[in-house]
Coordinates of C-alpha atoms and ligand atoms in Angstrom, one line a residue:
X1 CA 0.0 0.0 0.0
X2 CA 1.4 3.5 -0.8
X3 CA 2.1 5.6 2.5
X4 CA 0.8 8.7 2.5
X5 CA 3.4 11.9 3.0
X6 CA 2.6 14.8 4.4
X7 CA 5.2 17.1 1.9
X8 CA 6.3 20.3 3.3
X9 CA 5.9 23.6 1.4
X10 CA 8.8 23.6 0.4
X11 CA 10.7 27.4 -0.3
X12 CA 14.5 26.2 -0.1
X13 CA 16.9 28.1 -2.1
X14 CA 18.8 25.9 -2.9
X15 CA 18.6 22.3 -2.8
X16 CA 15.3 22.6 -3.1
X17 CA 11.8 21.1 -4.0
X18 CA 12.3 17.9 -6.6
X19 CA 9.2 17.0 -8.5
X20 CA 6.7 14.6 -6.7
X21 CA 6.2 12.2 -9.9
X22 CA 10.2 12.3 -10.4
X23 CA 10.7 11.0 -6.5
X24 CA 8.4 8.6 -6.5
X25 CA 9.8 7.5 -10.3
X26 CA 13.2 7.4 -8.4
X27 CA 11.5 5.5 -5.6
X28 CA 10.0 2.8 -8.0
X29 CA 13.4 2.3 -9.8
X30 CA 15.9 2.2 -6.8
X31 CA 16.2 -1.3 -6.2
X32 CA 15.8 -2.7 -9.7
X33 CA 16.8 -0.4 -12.0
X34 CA 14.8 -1.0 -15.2
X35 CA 15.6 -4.8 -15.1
X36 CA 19.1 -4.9 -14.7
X37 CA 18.9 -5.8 -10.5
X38 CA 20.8 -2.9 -9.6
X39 CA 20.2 0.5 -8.7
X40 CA 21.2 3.2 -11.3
X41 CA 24.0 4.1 -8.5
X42 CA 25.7 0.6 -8.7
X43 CA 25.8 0.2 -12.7
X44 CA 28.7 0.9 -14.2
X45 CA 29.2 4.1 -16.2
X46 CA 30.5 2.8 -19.0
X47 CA 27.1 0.1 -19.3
X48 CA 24.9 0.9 -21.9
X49 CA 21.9 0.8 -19.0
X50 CA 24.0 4.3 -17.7
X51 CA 24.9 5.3 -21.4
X52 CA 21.1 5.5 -22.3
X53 CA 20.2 7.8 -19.0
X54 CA 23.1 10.1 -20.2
X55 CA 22.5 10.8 -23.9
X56 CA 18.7 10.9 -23.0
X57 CA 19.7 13.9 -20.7
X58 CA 22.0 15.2 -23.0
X59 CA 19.2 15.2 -25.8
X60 CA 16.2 16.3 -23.4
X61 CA 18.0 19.5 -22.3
X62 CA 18.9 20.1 -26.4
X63 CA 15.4 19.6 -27.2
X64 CA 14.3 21.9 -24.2
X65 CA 16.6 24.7 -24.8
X66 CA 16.3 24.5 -28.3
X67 CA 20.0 24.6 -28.3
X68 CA 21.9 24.4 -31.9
X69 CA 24.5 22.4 -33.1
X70 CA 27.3 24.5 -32.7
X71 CA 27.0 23.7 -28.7
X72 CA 28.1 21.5 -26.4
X73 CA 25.9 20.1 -23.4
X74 CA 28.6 18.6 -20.5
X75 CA 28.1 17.4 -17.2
X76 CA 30.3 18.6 -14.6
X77 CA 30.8 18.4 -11.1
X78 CA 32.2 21.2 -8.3
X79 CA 28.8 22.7 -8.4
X80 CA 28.6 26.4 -10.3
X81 CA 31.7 27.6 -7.9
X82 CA 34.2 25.6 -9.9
X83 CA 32.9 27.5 -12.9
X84 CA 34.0 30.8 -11.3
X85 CA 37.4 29.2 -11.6
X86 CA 37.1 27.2 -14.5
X87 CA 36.0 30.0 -16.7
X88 CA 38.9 32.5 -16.2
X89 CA 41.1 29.6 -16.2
X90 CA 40.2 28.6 -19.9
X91 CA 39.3 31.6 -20.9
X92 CA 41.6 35.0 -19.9
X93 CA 44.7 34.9 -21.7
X94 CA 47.6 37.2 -20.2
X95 CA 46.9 40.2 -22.9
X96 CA 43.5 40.3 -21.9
X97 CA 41.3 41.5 -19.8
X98 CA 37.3 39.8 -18.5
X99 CA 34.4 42.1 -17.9
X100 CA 32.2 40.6 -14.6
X101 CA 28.3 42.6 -14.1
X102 CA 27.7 42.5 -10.3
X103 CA 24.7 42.2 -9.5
X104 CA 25.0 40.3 -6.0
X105 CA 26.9 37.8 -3.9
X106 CA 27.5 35.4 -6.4
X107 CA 28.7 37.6 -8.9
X108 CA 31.4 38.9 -6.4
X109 CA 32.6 35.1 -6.0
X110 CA 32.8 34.8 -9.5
X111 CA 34.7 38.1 -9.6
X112 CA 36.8 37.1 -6.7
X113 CA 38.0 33.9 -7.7
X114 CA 38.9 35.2 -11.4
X115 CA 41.0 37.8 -9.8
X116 CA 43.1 35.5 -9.0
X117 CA 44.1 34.2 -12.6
X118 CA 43.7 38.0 -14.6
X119 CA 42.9 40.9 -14.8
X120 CA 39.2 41.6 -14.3
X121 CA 37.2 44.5 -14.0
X122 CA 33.7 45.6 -13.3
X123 CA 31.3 46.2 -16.4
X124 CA 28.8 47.3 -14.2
X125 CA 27.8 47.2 -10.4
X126 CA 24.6 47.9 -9.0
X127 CA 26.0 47.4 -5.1
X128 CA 25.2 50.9 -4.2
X129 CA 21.1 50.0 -4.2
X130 CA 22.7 46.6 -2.3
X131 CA 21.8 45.1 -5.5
X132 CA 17.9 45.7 -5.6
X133 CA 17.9 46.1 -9.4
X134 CA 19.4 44.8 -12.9
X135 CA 21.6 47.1 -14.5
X136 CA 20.2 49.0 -17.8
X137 CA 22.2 48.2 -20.7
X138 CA 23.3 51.5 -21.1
X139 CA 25.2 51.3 -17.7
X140 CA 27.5 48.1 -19.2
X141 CA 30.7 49.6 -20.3
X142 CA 33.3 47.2 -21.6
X143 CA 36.2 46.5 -24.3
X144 CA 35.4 44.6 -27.4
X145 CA 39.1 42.7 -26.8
X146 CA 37.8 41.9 -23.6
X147 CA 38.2 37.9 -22.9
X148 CA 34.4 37.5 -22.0
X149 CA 31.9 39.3 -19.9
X150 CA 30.3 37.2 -17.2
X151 CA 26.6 37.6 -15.8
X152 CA 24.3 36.5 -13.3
X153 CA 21.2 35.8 -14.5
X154 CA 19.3 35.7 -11.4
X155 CA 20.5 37.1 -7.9
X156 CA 19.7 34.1 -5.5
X157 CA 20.2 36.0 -2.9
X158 CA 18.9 39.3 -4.1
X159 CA 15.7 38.1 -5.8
X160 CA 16.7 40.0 -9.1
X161 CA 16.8 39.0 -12.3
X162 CA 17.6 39.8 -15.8
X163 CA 14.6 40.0 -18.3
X164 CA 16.1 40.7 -21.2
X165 CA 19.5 40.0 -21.6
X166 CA 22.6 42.1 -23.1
X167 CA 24.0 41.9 -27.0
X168 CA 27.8 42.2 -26.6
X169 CA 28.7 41.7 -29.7
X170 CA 31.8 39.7 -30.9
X171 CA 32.7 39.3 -27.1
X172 CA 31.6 36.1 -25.7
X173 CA 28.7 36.6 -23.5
X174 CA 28.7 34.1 -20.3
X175 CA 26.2 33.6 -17.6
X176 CA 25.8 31.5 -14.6
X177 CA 22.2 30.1 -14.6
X178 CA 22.4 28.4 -11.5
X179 CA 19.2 29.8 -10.4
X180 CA 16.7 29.9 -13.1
X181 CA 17.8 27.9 -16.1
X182 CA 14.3 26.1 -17.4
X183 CA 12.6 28.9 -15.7
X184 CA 11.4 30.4 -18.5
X185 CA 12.7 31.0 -22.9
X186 CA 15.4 32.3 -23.5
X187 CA 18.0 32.8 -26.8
X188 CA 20.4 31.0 -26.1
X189 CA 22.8 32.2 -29.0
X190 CA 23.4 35.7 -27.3
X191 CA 25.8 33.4 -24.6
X192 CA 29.1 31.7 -25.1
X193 CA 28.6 29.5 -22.1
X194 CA 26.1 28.9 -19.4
X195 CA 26.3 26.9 -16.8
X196 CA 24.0 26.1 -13.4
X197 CA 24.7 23.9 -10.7
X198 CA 21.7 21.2 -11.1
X199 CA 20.3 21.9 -6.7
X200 CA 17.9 24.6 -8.1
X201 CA 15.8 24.4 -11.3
X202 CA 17.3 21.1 -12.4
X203 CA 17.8 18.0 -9.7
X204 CA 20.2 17.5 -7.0
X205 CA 23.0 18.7 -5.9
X206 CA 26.0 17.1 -7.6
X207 CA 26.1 18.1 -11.4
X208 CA 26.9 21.3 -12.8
X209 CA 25.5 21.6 -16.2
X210 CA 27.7 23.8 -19.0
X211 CA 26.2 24.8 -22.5
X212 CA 29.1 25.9 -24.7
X213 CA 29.6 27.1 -28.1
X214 CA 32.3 25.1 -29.6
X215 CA 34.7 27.7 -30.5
X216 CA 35.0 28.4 -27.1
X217 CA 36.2 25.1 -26.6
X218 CA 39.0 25.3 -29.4
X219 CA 40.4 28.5 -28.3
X220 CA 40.4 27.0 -24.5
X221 CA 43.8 27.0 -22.4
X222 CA 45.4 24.5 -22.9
X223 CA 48.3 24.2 -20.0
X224 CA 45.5 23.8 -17.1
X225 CA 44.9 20.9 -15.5
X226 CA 43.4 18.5 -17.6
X227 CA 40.0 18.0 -15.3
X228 CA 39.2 21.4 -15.4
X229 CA 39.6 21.7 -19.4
X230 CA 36.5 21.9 -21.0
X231 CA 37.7 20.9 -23.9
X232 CA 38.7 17.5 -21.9
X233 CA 34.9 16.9 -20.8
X234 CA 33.8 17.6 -24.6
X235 CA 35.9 15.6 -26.4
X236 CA 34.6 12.4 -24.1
X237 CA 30.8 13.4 -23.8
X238 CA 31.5 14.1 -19.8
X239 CA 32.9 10.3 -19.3
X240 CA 36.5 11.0 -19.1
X241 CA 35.9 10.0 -15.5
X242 CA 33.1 8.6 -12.9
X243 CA 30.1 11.4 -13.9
X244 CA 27.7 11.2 -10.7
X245 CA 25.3 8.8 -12.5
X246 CA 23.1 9.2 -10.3
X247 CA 22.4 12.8 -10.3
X248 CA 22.5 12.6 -14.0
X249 CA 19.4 10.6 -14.1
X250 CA 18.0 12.9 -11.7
X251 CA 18.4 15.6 -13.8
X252 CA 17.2 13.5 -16.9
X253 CA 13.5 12.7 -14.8
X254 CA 12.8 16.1 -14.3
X255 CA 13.9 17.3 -17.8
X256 CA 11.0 14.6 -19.0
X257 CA 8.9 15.8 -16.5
X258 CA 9.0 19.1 -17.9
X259 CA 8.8 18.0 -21.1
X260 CA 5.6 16.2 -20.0
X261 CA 3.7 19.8 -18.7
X262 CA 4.6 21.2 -22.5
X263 CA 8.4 22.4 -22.1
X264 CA 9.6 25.6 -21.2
X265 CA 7.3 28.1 -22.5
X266 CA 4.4 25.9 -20.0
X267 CA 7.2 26.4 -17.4
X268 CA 7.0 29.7 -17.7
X269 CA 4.0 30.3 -17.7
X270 CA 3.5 28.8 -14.4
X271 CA 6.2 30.2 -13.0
X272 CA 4.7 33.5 -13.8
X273 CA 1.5 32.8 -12.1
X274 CA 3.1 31.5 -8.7
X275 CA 5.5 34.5 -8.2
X276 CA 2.4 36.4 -8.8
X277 CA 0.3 35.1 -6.0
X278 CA 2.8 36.4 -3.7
X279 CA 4.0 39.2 -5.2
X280 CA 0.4 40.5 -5.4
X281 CA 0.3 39.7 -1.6
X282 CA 3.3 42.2 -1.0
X283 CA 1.5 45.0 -3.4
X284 CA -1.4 44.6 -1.8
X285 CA -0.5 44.7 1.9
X286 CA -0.4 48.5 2.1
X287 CA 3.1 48.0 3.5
X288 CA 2.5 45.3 5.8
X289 CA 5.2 43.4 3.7
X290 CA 7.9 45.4 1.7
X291 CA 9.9 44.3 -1.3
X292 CA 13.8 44.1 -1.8
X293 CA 13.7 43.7 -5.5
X294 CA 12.6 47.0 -7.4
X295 CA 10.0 46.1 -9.4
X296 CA 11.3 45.7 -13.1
X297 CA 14.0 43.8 -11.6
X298 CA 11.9 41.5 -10.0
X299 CA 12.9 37.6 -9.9
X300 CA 10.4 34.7 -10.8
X301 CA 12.6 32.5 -8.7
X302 CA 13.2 34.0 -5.3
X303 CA 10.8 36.4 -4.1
X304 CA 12.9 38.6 -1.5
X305 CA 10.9 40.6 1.1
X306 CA 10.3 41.8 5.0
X307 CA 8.2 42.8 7.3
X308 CA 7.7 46.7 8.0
X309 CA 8.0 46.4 11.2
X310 CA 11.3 43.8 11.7
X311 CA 10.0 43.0 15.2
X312 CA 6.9 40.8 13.8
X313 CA 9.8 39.0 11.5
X314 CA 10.9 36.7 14.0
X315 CA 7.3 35.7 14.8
X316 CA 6.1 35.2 11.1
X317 CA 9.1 33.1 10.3
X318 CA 8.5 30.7 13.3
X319 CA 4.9 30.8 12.9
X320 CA 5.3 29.6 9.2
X321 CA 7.5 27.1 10.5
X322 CA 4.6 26.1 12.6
X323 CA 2.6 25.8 9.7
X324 CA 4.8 23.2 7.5
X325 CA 6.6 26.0 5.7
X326 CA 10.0 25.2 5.0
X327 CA 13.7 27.7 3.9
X328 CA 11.5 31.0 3.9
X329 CA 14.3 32.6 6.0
X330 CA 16.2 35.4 3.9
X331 CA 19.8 35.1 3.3
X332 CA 21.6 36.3 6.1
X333 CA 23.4 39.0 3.9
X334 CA 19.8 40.6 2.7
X335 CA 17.7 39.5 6.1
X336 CA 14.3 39.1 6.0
X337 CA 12.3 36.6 4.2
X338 CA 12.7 35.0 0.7
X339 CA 10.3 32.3 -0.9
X340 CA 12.3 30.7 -3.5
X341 CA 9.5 29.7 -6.2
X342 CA 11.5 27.1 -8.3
X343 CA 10.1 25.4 -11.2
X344 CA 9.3 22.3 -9.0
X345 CA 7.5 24.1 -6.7
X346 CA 3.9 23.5 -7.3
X347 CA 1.5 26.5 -7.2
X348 CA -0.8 25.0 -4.1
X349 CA 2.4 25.7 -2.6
X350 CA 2.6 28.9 -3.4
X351 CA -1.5 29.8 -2.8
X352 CA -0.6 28.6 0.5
X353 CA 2.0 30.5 1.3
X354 CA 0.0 33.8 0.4
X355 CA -2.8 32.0 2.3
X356 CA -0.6 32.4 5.5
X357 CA 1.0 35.9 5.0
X358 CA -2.5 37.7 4.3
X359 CA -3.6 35.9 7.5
X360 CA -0.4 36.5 9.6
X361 CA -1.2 40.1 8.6
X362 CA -4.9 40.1 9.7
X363 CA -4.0 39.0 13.1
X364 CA -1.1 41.0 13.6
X365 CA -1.8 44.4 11.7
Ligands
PLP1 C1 23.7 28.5 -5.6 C2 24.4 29.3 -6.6 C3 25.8 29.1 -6.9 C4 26.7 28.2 -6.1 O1 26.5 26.9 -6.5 P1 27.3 25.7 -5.9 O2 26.7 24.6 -6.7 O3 26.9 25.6 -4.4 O4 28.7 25.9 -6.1 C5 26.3 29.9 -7.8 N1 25.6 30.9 -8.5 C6 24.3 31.1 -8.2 C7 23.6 32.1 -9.0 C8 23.7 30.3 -7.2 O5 22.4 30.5 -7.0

């Protein structure tokens, strides 16, 4: 007989809320792995049984993306923080210089750690609002021999995001997506590389997914160490050594499973709705609840706010808790609260959670 679960509303930043169907699909499979008497975990990755589960994740996230031939899909691991490394590491050649938009906390670890291998400068900062917008493009001022210019596409921390994202030209545009890749369409031949750690949008923790255009690859570094060359991972479809398989076919479930609701346009669409429960709950609490995000820069993702008055904060967040509400504590560098509204994150969730606030605020206006 199937147990019955009471799930949690689940608002973690990151990991975070996994799709029901893909658990329980995970659930069914763990002992006896489509026939073979393992679990996908104890098959080796060189077996065709592991082979399949890769290319099929390989091909859903192609098919998803709508992401043309002249791009690589690779499966990484060192979450997105190895790609602040990896990145100037391939990329920033002595002579140049690489152009970072900071636009919160994770931008100034990518910045950080490229400092260390070349000479990096900001395009752009918005750090004097303490990053409650996106940058206009007119604020972006760069070098077309610059080496790249790296974005965020959505502040984490910060609740922004980018709508509309910038056309640099012949300089290779790169973006960390660790945070809302699948959230919603975007054209994916303005970037030279993207990459996301999976623990948000995309499964668990463990794989770092990287989209990038093959020329970047060729013109790679080549005196690095050979696991963090790009061109390495390409050239043997992310087996050169032991992938975690079993993130990988995480990752491939919910990929099919958004595939299933109508891709990323449905996603999107969804997403939209959810954020807006909330969002609308803010706007319309005469104050009660304030924003940090200014309003065009406003992320689908993670919905950043506080109370007005900072003594009630304390009491919503443990009252919440109280109510099966899970990770709605802000990041300890903004404060406050922060609903992170991933794809997976089903919209009773979210009617719920704007359910509680407009009632916390009844009984405590
Ligand atoms: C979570 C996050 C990261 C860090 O990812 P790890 O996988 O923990 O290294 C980087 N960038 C953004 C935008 C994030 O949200």
């Amino acid at each position: 007989m199937k147990q019955l679960v009471q799930r949690t509303f689940n608002f973690n930043a990151g990991p975070s809320a996994l799709p029901l169907t893909v658990l329980e699909k995970a659930q069914q499979e763990l002992l006896n792995f489509r026939g073979s008497g393992m679990s996908i975990m104890e098959l080796s990755h060189r077996s065709t049984d592991y082979e399949e589960v890769h290319n099929q994740a390989i091909t859903r996230l192609k098919e998803l993306l709508s992401i043309p031939e002249n791009y690589e899909v690779l499966f990484l691991q060192g979450g997105g923080s190895l790609q602040f490394s990896m990145i100037p590491m391939n990329f920033l050649q002595p002579d140049q210089k690489a152009g970072y938009i900071m636009t919160g906390a994770w931008s100034e670890k990518a910045f950080s750690e490229a400092k260390l291998f070349g000479d990096v400068y900001h395009t752009a900062s918005t750090k004097d609002s303490n990053y409650r917008r996106i940058p206009k493009f007119h604020e972006l001022q760069y070098n077309h021999d610059d080496a790249y210019i790296h974005l965020t596409s959505n502040n984490t921390i910060f609740g922004t995001q980018w709508n509309e994202f910038p056309d640099t030209g012949n300089v290779p545009l790169i973006a960390d997506m660790s945070s809302d890749i699948l959230s919603k369409p975007f054209d994916i031949s303005k970037f030279a590389l993207i990459y996301a750690g999976a623990q948000k949008n995309l499964g668990p923790s463990g794989v770092t997914v990287v989209i990038i255009r093959k020329d970047m690859i060729e013109k790679a570094n080549s005196t690095i160490p050979t696991m963090l060359r790009y061109s390495i991972h390409a050239k043997n479809n992310s087996l050169y050594h032991t992938p975690p398989t079993f993130g990988i076919y995480m990752l491939g479930e919910v990929l099919g499973w958004i595939q299933e609701l109508g891709g990323v346009k449905e996603i999107a669409k969804r997403n939209e709705e959810k954020a807006k429960l909330i969002y609308d709950t803010i706007d319309n609490s005469n104050e009660f609840y304030l924003c940090h995000a200014e309003l065009e820069s406003r992320s689908l993702m993670n919905i950043t706010f506080r109370l007005k008055d900072e003594g009630l904060e304390k009491k919503f967040l443990s009252e919440a808790k109280k109510e099966g509400f899970s990770g709605l504590n802000g990041h300890r560098s903004v404060g406050g609260c922060r609903a992170s509204t991933y794809n997976a994150v089903p919209y009773g969730t979210c009617k719920a959670l704007s359910e509680f606030m407009t009632h916390f605020q009844k009984t405590h206006e």
